[in-house]
Short mmCIF file of C-alpha atoms in Angstrom, two decimals:
data_model
loop_
_atom_site.label_atom_id
_atom_site.label_comp_id
_atom_site.label_asym_id
_atom_site.label_seq_id
_atom_site.Cartn_x
_atom_site.Cartn_y
_atom_site.Cartn_z
CA UNK R 159 -109.60 103.42 -82.44
CA UNK R 160 -112.94 103.70 -84.65
CA UNK R 161 -111.44 101.98 -87.22
CA UNK R 162 -109.78 99.56 -85.42
CA UNK R 163 -113.15 98.81 -83.73
CA UNK R 164 -115.26 98.56 -87.19
CA UNK R 165 -112.38 96.23 -88.16
CA UNK R 166 -112.99 94.28 -85.19
CA UNK R 167 -116.82 94.41 -85.91
CA UNK R 168 -116.19 92.57 -89.29
CA UNK R 169 -114.65 89.93 -87.58
CA UNK R 170 -117.12 88.87 -84.81
CA UNK R 171 -119.97 90.38 -85.95
CA UNK R 172 -120.97 93.60 -84.74
CA UNK R 173 -123.31 92.46 -81.52
CA UNK R 174 -120.31 91.07 -80.37
CA UNK R 175 -117.97 94.18 -80.08
CA UNK R 176 -119.65 96.49 -77.23
CA UNK R 177 -118.64 99.61 -75.96
CA UNK R 178 -121.72 100.45 -73.79
CA UNK R 179 -120.06 102.41 -70.75
CA UNK R 180 -122.29 100.42 -68.10
CA UNK R 181 -121.27 97.53 -69.21
CA UNK R 182 -117.72 98.10 -69.55
CA UNK R 183 -117.93 99.40 -65.99
CA UNK R 184 -119.25 96.20 -64.72
CA UNK R 185 -116.64 94.06 -66.59
CA UNK R 186 -113.53 96.73 -64.76
CA UNK R 187 -114.10 95.53 -61.47
CA UNK R 188 -112.41 91.94 -59.96
CA UNK R 189 -114.53 89.58 -58.85
CA UNK R 190 -113.36 90.82 -55.28
CA UNK R 191 -115.11 94.06 -55.72
CA UNK R 192 -112.09 95.76 -54.42
CA UNK R 193 -110.22 96.71 -57.89
CA UNK R 194 -110.90 98.70 -60.85
CA UNK R 195 -109.81 99.60 -63.97
CA UNK R 196 -110.94 101.08 -67.34
CA UNK R 197 -111.21 99.55 -71.39
CA UNK R 198 -112.58 100.87 -74.06
CA UNK R 199 -114.24 98.20 -75.74
CA UNK R 200 -115.47 94.47 -74.89
CA UNK R 201 -115.13 91.97 -78.02
CA UNK R 202 -116.28 88.57 -77.82
CA UNK R 203 -114.54 86.56 -80.55
CA UNK R 204 -116.55 82.91 -80.97
CA UNK R 205 -113.60 80.89 -82.78
CA UNK R 206 -110.19 80.33 -82.04
CA UNK R 207 -109.75 81.83 -85.86
CA UNK R 208 -111.22 85.15 -84.76
CA UNK R 209 -109.34 85.32 -81.22
CA UNK R 210 -106.06 85.12 -83.60
CA UNK R 211 -107.00 87.85 -85.95
CA UNK R 212 -108.91 89.97 -82.86
CA UNK R 213 -105.50 90.10 -81.59
CA UNK R 214 -103.69 91.14 -84.64
CA UNK R 215 -105.96 93.86 -85.32
CA UNK R 216 -105.33 95.33 -81.35
CA UNK R 217 -101.69 94.58 -81.78
CA UNK R 218 -101.53 96.25 -85.39
CA UNK R 219 -103.40 99.50 -83.68
CA UNK R 220 -101.45 99.49 -80.97
CA UNK R 221 -104.09 98.87 -78.26
CA UNK R 222 -104.15 96.90 -75.13
CA UNK R 223 -105.59 93.91 -74.73
CA UNK R 224 -107.40 92.01 -71.31
CA UNK R 225 -108.26 88.48 -71.58
CA UNK R 226 -110.83 87.52 -69.25
CA UNK R 227 -112.81 84.45 -69.21
CA UNK R 228 -115.27 83.43 -66.29
CA UNK R 229 -113.69 86.54 -64.21
CA UNK R 230 -112.97 84.76 -60.61
CA UNK R 231 -109.61 85.81 -60.41
CA UNK R 232 -108.89 87.05 -56.52
CA UNK R 233 -105.87 89.11 -57.81
CA UNK R 234 -107.15 91.63 -59.87
CA UNK R 235 -105.95 89.10 -62.86
CA UNK R 236 -108.60 90.73 -65.22
CA UNK R 237 -109.02 94.23 -64.62
CA UNK R 238 -108.24 96.39 -67.48
CA UNK R 239 -105.80 99.68 -66.76
CA UNK R 240 -104.98 101.06 -69.98
CA UNK R 241 -108.32 101.74 -71.57
CA UNK R 242 -107.99 97.95 -72.45
CA UNK R 243 -109.56 96.01 -75.13
CA UNK R 244 -111.72 93.49 -73.14
CA UNK R 245 -110.96 89.99 -74.89
CA UNK R 246 -114.37 87.79 -73.71
CA UNK R 247 -113.54 84.67 -74.63
CA UNK R 248 -116.98 83.85 -72.41
CA UNK R 249 -117.76 82.16 -76.58
CA UNK R 250 -115.67 79.84 -76.44
CA UNK R 251 -118.13 77.14 -74.49
CA UNK R 252 -117.30 73.80 -77.09
CA UNK R 253 -117.53 70.44 -75.41
CA UNK R 254 -116.75 68.46 -78.86
CA UNK R 255 -117.12 64.95 -76.80
CA UNK R 256 -115.56 62.98 -74.55
CA UNK R 257 -113.19 60.29 -75.45
CA UNK R 258 -114.05 57.38 -72.91
CA UNK R 259 -111.63 54.88 -74.34
CA UNK R 260 -108.44 57.94 -74.08
CA UNK R 261 -110.26 59.44 -71.18
CA UNK R 262 -109.61 62.93 -72.61
CA UNK R 263 -112.03 66.01 -73.33
CA UNK R 264 -111.73 68.33 -75.99
CA UNK R 265 -113.26 71.46 -74.89
CA UNK R 266 -112.67 75.09 -75.92
CA UNK R 267 -111.39 77.75 -73.18
CA UNK R 268 -114.28 79.83 -71.98
CA UNK R 269 -116.23 75.84 -70.96
CA UNK R 270 -116.93 76.04 -67.20
CA UNK R 271 -115.45 74.01 -65.06
CA UNK R 272 -119.08 72.56 -64.14
CA UNK R 273 -119.74 72.22 -67.62
CA UNK R 274 -116.79 70.00 -68.01
CA UNK R 275 -117.68 68.07 -64.71
CA UNK R 276 -121.14 67.16 -65.73
CA UNK R 277 -119.81 66.52 -69.23
CA UNK R 278 -116.97 63.40 -67.57
CA UNK R 279 -119.52 62.01 -65.20
CA UNK R 280 -122.41 61.77 -68.00
CA UNK R 281 -119.29 59.26 -69.28
CA UNK R 282 -118.16 57.76 -66.55
CA UNK R 283 -115.27 59.26 -65.56
CA UNK R 284 -114.27 62.32 -63.11
CA UNK R 285 -112.45 65.49 -64.22
CA UNK R 286 -109.62 66.22 -61.54
CA UNK R 287 -109.76 69.75 -60.82
CA UNK R 288 -112.75 70.86 -58.23
CA UNK R 289 -113.15 75.14 -56.93
CA UNK R 290 -115.75 76.49 -55.15
CA UNK R 291 -116.19 78.84 -58.36
CA UNK R 292 -116.79 76.00 -60.95
CA UNK R 293 -120.23 77.48 -61.81
CA UNK R 294 -118.32 80.52 -63.21
CA UNK R 295 -114.66 79.75 -63.66
CA UNK R 296 -113.12 78.52 -67.42
CA UNK R 297 -110.39 75.74 -68.12
CA UNK R 298 -108.85 78.30 -69.72
CA UNK R 299 -108.19 80.78 -67.21
CA UNK R 300 -107.69 78.16 -65.17
CA UNK R 301 -104.97 76.50 -67.04
CA UNK R 302 -103.51 80.24 -67.49
CA UNK R 303 -102.97 80.37 -63.47
CA UNK R 304 -102.61 76.10 -62.88
CA UNK R 305 -105.28 76.21 -60.40
CA UNK R 306 -105.40 73.68 -58.07
CA UNK R 307 -108.31 73.30 -55.82
CA UNK R 308 -110.41 70.98 -53.46
CA UNK R 309 -108.83 67.75 -55.28
CA UNK R 310 -105.40 68.79 -55.77
CA UNK R 311 -103.58 66.17 -53.54
CA UNK R 312 -105.38 63.82 -55.80
CA UNK R 313 -105.20 64.92 -59.01
CA UNK R 314 -102.29 68.02 -59.20
CA UNK R 315 -103.22 71.25 -61.15
CA UNK R 316 -104.43 71.95 -64.11
CA UNK R 317 -101.57 71.66 -65.69
CA UNK R 318 -101.23 68.17 -64.91
CA UNK R 319 -104.91 68.10 -66.74
CA UNK R 320 -104.03 68.89 -69.71
CA UNK R 321 -103.30 66.51 -72.92
CA UNK R 322 -103.45 69.67 -75.60
CA UNK R 323 -103.58 72.99 -76.13
CA UNK R 324 -104.55 75.73 -78.54
CA UNK R 325 -103.65 79.29 -78.23
CA UNK R 326 -103.91 82.30 -80.02
CA UNK R 327 -99.58 83.80 -80.38
CA UNK R 328 -99.54 88.16 -79.98
CA UNK R 329 -98.90 88.01 -83.66
CA UNK R 330 -101.52 86.80 -84.72
CA UNK R 331 -101.00 83.29 -85.10
CA UNK R 332 -102.34 80.20 -83.90
CA UNK R 333 -100.60 77.74 -81.83
CA UNK R 334 -102.30 73.88 -82.13
CA UNK R 335 -100.43 71.28 -79.88
CA UNK R 336 -103.65 68.93 -79.80
CA UNK R 337 -101.78 65.41 -80.59
CA UNK R 338 -103.65 62.29 -80.08
CA UNK R 339 -100.83 59.86 -78.51
CA UNK R 340 -100.92 59.71 -74.82
CA UNK R 341 -97.08 61.16 -73.74
CA UNK R 342 -96.36 63.81 -76.59
CA UNK R 343 -92.30 64.59 -76.48
CA UNK R 344 -91.44 65.79 -79.69
CA UNK R 345 -89.45 68.93 -79.00
CA UNK R 346 -90.43 71.43 -77.04
CA UNK R 347 -93.24 70.91 -74.18
CA UNK R 348 -94.12 74.51 -75.73
CA UNK R 349 -97.86 73.78 -74.53
CA UNK R 350 -95.97 74.37 -70.37
CA UNK R 351 -95.39 77.39 -71.15
CA UNK R 352 -99.09 78.78 -71.23
CA UNK R 353 -100.00 77.40 -68.55
CA UNK R 354 -99.37 79.77 -65.20
CA UNK R 355 -98.62 82.54 -67.67
CA UNK R 356 -101.97 84.30 -67.09
CA UNK R 357 -102.15 85.26 -70.08
CA UNK R 358 -99.34 87.31 -71.32
CA UNK R 359 -97.78 85.42 -73.58
CA UNK R 360 -100.94 84.26 -75.75
CA UNK R 361 -104.48 83.86 -75.35
CA UNK R 362 -105.76 79.74 -74.78
CA UNK R 363 -108.26 79.31 -77.07
CA UNK R 364 -108.79 74.89 -76.21
CA UNK R 365 -107.90 72.42 -74.14
CA UNK R 366 -107.77 68.58 -74.41
CA UNK R 367 -108.13 67.21 -70.79
CA UNK R 368 -107.24 64.49 -68.78
CA UNK R 369 -110.16 62.15 -67.40
CA UNK R 370 -110.06 59.77 -64.49
CA UNK R 371 -111.93 56.71 -63.68
CA UNK R 372 -114.14 57.26 -60.59
CA UNK R 373 -113.70 55.78 -57.93
CA UNK R 374 -115.90 53.22 -56.67
CA UNK R 375 -116.04 53.80 -52.81
CA UNK R 376 -115.34 56.64 -50.85
CA UNK R 377 -115.61 57.58 -47.14
CA UNK R 378 -115.33 61.53 -45.77
CA UNK R 379 -114.38 62.78 -41.98
CA UNK R 380 -114.66 66.16 -40.79
CA UNK R 381 -111.65 65.98 -37.68
CA UNK R 382 -111.46 69.04 -35.00
CA UNK R 383 -107.82 69.85 -33.43
CA UNK R 384 -107.19 72.47 -30.52
CA UNK R 385 -103.43 72.34 -31.71
CA UNK R 386 -102.91 74.09 -35.29
CA UNK R 387 -99.77 71.82 -35.67
CA UNK R 388 -101.59 68.73 -34.67
CA UNK R 389 -103.49 69.24 -37.65
CA UNK R 390 -100.95 69.36 -39.68
CA UNK R 391 -99.08 66.67 -39.03
CA UNK R 392 -101.84 64.54 -39.50
CA UNK R 393 -102.73 66.36 -43.19
CA UNK R 394 -99.01 65.17 -43.10
CA UNK R 395 -99.80 61.37 -42.38
CA UNK R 396 -103.38 61.49 -44.62
CA UNK R 397 -100.91 63.11 -47.65
CA UNK R 398 -98.65 60.00 -48.28
CA UNK R 399 -101.86 57.88 -48.21
CA UNK R 400 -103.16 55.59 -51.22
CA UNK R 401 -106.30 56.22 -52.11
CA UNK R 402 -105.84 60.23 -50.73
CA UNK R 403 -108.61 62.24 -52.35
CA UNK R 404 -108.84 65.44 -50.57
CA UNK R 405 -107.53 67.24 -47.35
CA UNK R 406 -108.86 70.63 -46.26
CA UNK R 407 -107.92 72.94 -43.23
CA UNK R 408 -111.07 74.46 -42.27
CA UNK R 409 -110.29 77.49 -39.66
CA UNK R 410 -112.92 77.00 -36.91
CA UNK R 411 -113.42 80.66 -37.22
CA UNK R 412 -114.66 80.67 -40.27
CA UNK R 413 -116.89 77.56 -39.69
CA UNK R 414 -118.74 79.69 -36.82
CA UNK R 415 -119.87 82.06 -39.27
CA UNK R 416 -121.08 79.69 -42.17
CA UNK R 417 -123.46 78.36 -38.97
CA UNK R 418 -124.42 81.49 -37.87
CA UNK R 419 -125.50 82.66 -41.14
CA UNK R 420 -125.60 79.75 -43.09
CA UNK R 421 -126.77 77.01 -40.61
CA UNK R 422 -123.88 75.47 -41.93
CA UNK R 423 -122.19 74.62 -38.41
CA UNK R 424 -119.26 72.29 -37.64
CA UNK R 425 -120.64 68.49 -37.15
CA UNK R 426 -117.00 68.49 -34.40
CA UNK R 427 -115.46 70.50 -31.95
CA UNK R 428 -112.12 72.39 -32.52
CA UNK R 429 -110.42 75.22 -33.61
CA UNK R 430 -108.73 73.94 -36.50
CA UNK R 431 -110.83 71.49 -38.81
CA UNK R 432 -109.47 68.79 -41.24
CA UNK R 433 -111.33 67.59 -43.60
CA UNK R 434 -110.11 64.23 -45.37
CA UNK R 435 -112.12 61.77 -47.98
CA UNK R 436 -110.52 58.35 -49.08
CA UNK R 437 -111.47 56.95 -52.23
CA UNK R 438 -110.50 53.90 -54.10
CA UNK R 439 -112.01 50.82 -55.89
CA UNK R 440 -112.60 49.14 -52.65
CA UNK R 441 -114.07 50.15 -49.12
CA UNK R 442 -111.85 52.57 -46.91
CA UNK R 443 -113.75 53.23 -43.75
CA UNK R 444 -111.69 50.42 -41.86
CA UNK R 445 -108.18 52.44 -43.21
CA UNK R 446 -109.58 55.32 -42.09
CA UNK R 447 -110.41 54.59 -38.74
CA UNK R 448 -107.25 53.15 -38.50
CA UNK R 449 -105.20 56.28 -39.77
CA UNK R 450 -107.70 58.65 -37.49
CA UNK R 451 -106.41 57.04 -34.24
CA UNK R 452 -103.27 58.06 -34.31
CA UNK R 453 -103.94 61.72 -34.97
CA UNK R 454 -104.21 63.51 -32.15
CA UNK R 455 -107.83 65.34 -32.26
CA UNK R 456 -109.85 67.33 -29.27
CA UNK R 457 -113.26 65.37 -30.74
CA UNK R 458 -114.52 62.59 -31.86
CA UNK R 459 -114.64 62.81 -35.88
CA UNK R 460 -117.94 62.97 -37.54
CA UNK R 461 -117.64 60.79 -40.88
CA UNK R 462 -119.67 59.90 -43.41
CA UNK R 463 -120.02 56.43 -45.40
CA UNK R 464 -123.08 57.40 -47.65
CA UNK R 465 -123.47 59.80 -50.17
CA UNK R 466 -126.03 62.21 -47.97
CA UNK R 467 -123.51 62.12 -44.54
CA UNK R 468 -120.47 63.55 -46.90
CA UNK R 469 -122.23 65.67 -48.60
CA UNK R 470 -123.01 67.31 -45.37
CA UNK R 471 -119.88 67.38 -44.58
CA UNK R 472 -118.32 69.18 -47.61
CA UNK R 473 -120.80 71.76 -46.32
CA UNK R 474 -118.54 73.04 -44.35
CA UNK R 475 -115.87 73.60 -46.30
CA UNK R 476 -118.22 74.52 -49.13
CA UNK R 477 -119.99 76.98 -47.51
CA UNK R 478 -117.37 79.41 -47.19
CA UNK R 479 -117.63 80.40 -50.21
CA UNK R 480 -120.64 82.10 -49.65
CA UNK R 481 -120.33 83.51 -46.40
CA UNK R 482 -116.99 84.91 -46.65
CA UNK R 483 -118.53 87.84 -48.32
CA UNK R 484 -121.30 88.76 -45.54
CA UNK R 485 -119.02 91.82 -44.65
CA UNK R 486 -118.01 93.43 -47.43
CA UNK R 487 -115.06 92.43 -49.98
CA UNK R 488 -112.84 90.52 -47.98
CA UNK R 489 -109.08 91.10 -48.53
CA UNK R 490 -107.31 87.94 -49.43
CA UNK R 491 -103.95 86.50 -49.54
CA UNK R 492 -103.28 83.26 -51.30
CA UNK R 493 -99.91 81.31 -50.65
CA UNK R 494 -97.56 78.94 -50.12
CA UNK R 495 -96.05 77.48 -46.98
CA UNK R 496 -93.89 75.29 -45.97
CA UNK R 497 -95.97 72.62 -43.37
CA UNK R 498 -93.73 73.00 -41.18
CA UNK R 499 -94.01 77.37 -41.45
CA UNK R 500 -97.85 76.96 -41.06
CA UNK R 501 -98.75 77.32 -37.50
CA UNK R 502 -96.19 80.35 -36.95
CA UNK R 503 -98.05 82.03 -40.23
CA UNK R 504 -100.69 81.35 -38.74
CA UNK R 505 -99.81 83.32 -35.59
CA UNK R 506 -97.77 85.73 -36.98
CA UNK R 507 -100.72 86.72 -39.63
CA UNK R 508 -103.03 87.02 -36.55
CA UNK R 509 -100.82 89.53 -34.74
CA UNK R 510 -99.97 91.38 -38.18
CA UNK R 511 -103.80 91.52 -39.26
CA UNK R 512 -104.59 92.83 -35.01
CA UNK R 513 -102.00 95.48 -35.46
CA UNK R 514 -102.74 97.03 -38.85
CA UNK R 515 -106.81 96.48 -39.08
CA UNK R 516 -107.44 95.37 -34.77
CA UNK R 517 -111.13 95.54 -35.88
CA UNK R 518 -110.75 93.17 -38.50
CA UNK R 519 -111.45 88.81 -38.33
CA UNK R 520 -108.44 86.91 -40.25
CA UNK R 521 -109.73 83.39 -41.39
CA UNK R 522 -107.02 80.09 -43.01
CA UNK R 523 -108.84 77.69 -44.97
CA UNK R 524 -107.38 75.73 -48.01
CA UNK R 525 -105.14 72.69 -49.44
CA UNK R 526 -103.19 71.29 -46.76
CA UNK R 527 -101.75 69.00 -48.58
CA UNK R 528 -99.58 70.55 -50.52
CA UNK R 529 -99.40 73.96 -48.49
CA UNK R 530 -101.67 76.08 -50.97
CA UNK R 531 -103.33 78.52 -48.32
CA UNK R 532 -106.01 80.87 -48.76
CA UNK R 533 -105.91 83.75 -46.26
CA UNK R 534 -109.21 85.99 -45.65
CA UNK R 535 -109.03 89.24 -43.85
CA UNK R 536 -112.52 90.18 -43.02
CA UNK R 537 -114.14 93.23 -42.34
CA UNK R 538 -110.62 95.17 -43.14
CA UNK R 539 -110.98 98.77 -44.38
CA UNK R 540 -110.35 99.58 -47.59
CA UNK R 541 -108.28 102.41 -46.01
CA UNK R 542 -105.96 99.81 -44.35
CA UNK R 543 -105.33 97.35 -46.74
CA UNK R 544 -102.49 99.88 -47.92
CA UNK R 545 -100.77 98.99 -44.58
CA UNK R 546 -101.28 95.90 -44.30
CA UNK R 547 -100.54 94.08 -47.53
CA UNK R 548 -96.81 94.76 -48.20
CA UNK R 549 -96.43 92.82 -44.47
CA UNK R 550 -98.20 90.12 -44.61
CA UNK R 551 -96.22 89.59 -48.60
CA UNK R 552 -92.55 89.80 -46.07
CA UNK R 553 -94.08 87.32 -43.24
CA UNK R 554 -94.87 85.04 -46.06
CA UNK R 555 -91.77 85.39 -47.89
CA UNK R 556 -89.64 85.34 -44.56
CA UNK R 557 -91.86 82.07 -43.25
CA UNK R 558 -89.82 80.39 -47.21
CA UNK R 559 -93.44 80.36 -48.71
CA UNK R 560 -94.63 82.04 -52.47
CA UNK R 561 -96.74 85.14 -52.99
CA UNK R 562 -99.11 82.98 -54.94
CA UNK R 563 -100.37 79.95 -54.76
CA UNK R 564 -102.71 78.83 -57.50
CA UNK R 565 -104.82 81.91 -57.98
CA UNK R 566 -101.67 83.56 -60.12
CA UNK R 567 -99.94 87.16 -59.37
CA UNK R 568 -102.22 89.13 -61.73
CA UNK R 569 -102.02 92.92 -60.90
CA UNK R 570 -102.21 92.79 -57.08
CA UNK R 571 -98.87 91.09 -56.46
CA UNK R 572 -97.61 91.92 -59.45
CA UNK R 573 -94.63 94.07 -57.72
CA UNK R 574 -93.69 91.42 -54.60
CA UNK R 575 -92.76 88.40 -57.73
CA UNK R 576 -89.48 89.16 -56.72
CA UNK R 577 -89.96 87.89 -53.12
CA UNK R 578 -90.71 84.28 -54.69
CA UNK R 579 -88.20 84.14 -57.82
CA UNK R 580 -84.11 85.63 -58.72
CA UNK R 581 -83.71 88.75 -60.86
CA UNK R 582 -82.52 85.95 -63.25
CA UNK R 583 -85.45 84.32 -62.89
CA UNK R 584 -87.75 87.36 -63.74
CA UNK R 585 -85.30 88.08 -66.52
CA UNK R 586 -85.78 85.62 -68.43
CA UNK R 587 -89.08 85.33 -68.16
CA UNK R 588 -89.91 89.30 -69.34
CA UNK R 589 -87.27 87.65 -72.01
CA UNK R 590 -89.99 84.94 -73.24
CA UNK R 591 -92.64 87.63 -73.10
CA UNK R 592 -90.21 90.02 -75.51
CA UNK R 593 -90.25 87.26 -77.96
CA UNK R 594 -93.85 86.37 -77.80
CA UNK R 595 -95.46 90.12 -77.56
CA UNK R 596 -92.45 92.56 -78.25
CA UNK R 597 -94.72 96.10 -78.06
CA UNK R 598 -96.28 94.20 -74.89
CA UNK R 599 -99.87 94.68 -75.26
CA UNK R 600 -101.04 91.69 -74.47
CA UNK R 601 -102.42 91.86 -70.61
CA UNK R 602 -99.71 93.97 -69.92
CA UNK R 603 -100.83 94.81 -66.30
CA UNK R 604 -100.39 91.46 -64.95
CA UNK R 605 -97.42 89.65 -63.99
CA UNK R 606 -94.86 92.69 -64.22
CA UNK R 607 -94.52 95.87 -62.57
#
């Protein structure tokens, strides 16, 4: 180990190999605070070439490596299990400018989402993925989990924003697919292999991101519903509407919490809230009004036409990130469901929580257009987590959903992968993993049980 650490220091510089126990202990805790691991060292390479060399040295020394970006994983995806070397991409934060003609940006994997958004905005463009964790989430990590977020209904997930990728492979080589053409269809689509692979096949070091024109007009509304099925029906209509920019479900119980603790209450009455936004190069206000006329709401909607009013309405959704932890780290379930199953799932999930953790409070929110939802169980004692987790996974599978949506499988959900993937599918993934990482040293705790 001493020899390997010395070699790593020669590659990245002695200041970027950290063995301080307090630092490592802090890096071994996941974003939720519920899961912990152990590590032997933290290494912070500053270039793609250094990342590749670090991987080669660790492989040759037989050391496990866990990759860390912004450490916003909610499924213990960055928690080490084998006294690992932690490889941080935090120094790979370069933004090499925005090409306004081709509408693309070349960025390092450690660049935060917020930094990419600022660069795009300064160039009069827009990046299509937005998350509440934008200030800390890194675009490399977001690609590794194929993150979606608040604009998925219009622009799609991270995989749909990529026009180029650079990856350090487990053998210490660099793969660069960063063509200047708009449609690169020569040979295998290798970059897509690393999107959603959660760092098990290689370390993303750089990305070429697709940017979009900024719509000149936006209109936002928050609508209240007494019945979740009625909200889902309205969401289905909005999802298929040209100009849809956002479509978010918010549990009325969550809105009550933001009102109580942050003073950001719901602007409308309803057990379930729907935030909808249309955006285009022409005014969408009348069109939104026509669409809302057909929705079975329980109160008049709140509509924002100017920027200030829209920001106030968005607070209903954005404030959730700050209030979910008010009772301690919540137990999180990130799920993907058919729209027709959402109402039944919400009822059965609440019954499960009541049966296994009666003092806990389930709140549901997320991206209703795709059925990508986040169930957070607040006030759930740690000793009740195991009793609740597996029945919830079984309910998700029984409802026709996937046990992971946009947060990844990570370490926490790896034993349930078979609920969403057939045996042949998992075997094929393992074959690819073995081909690129024969010793299985890279992100060994992630994805596969």
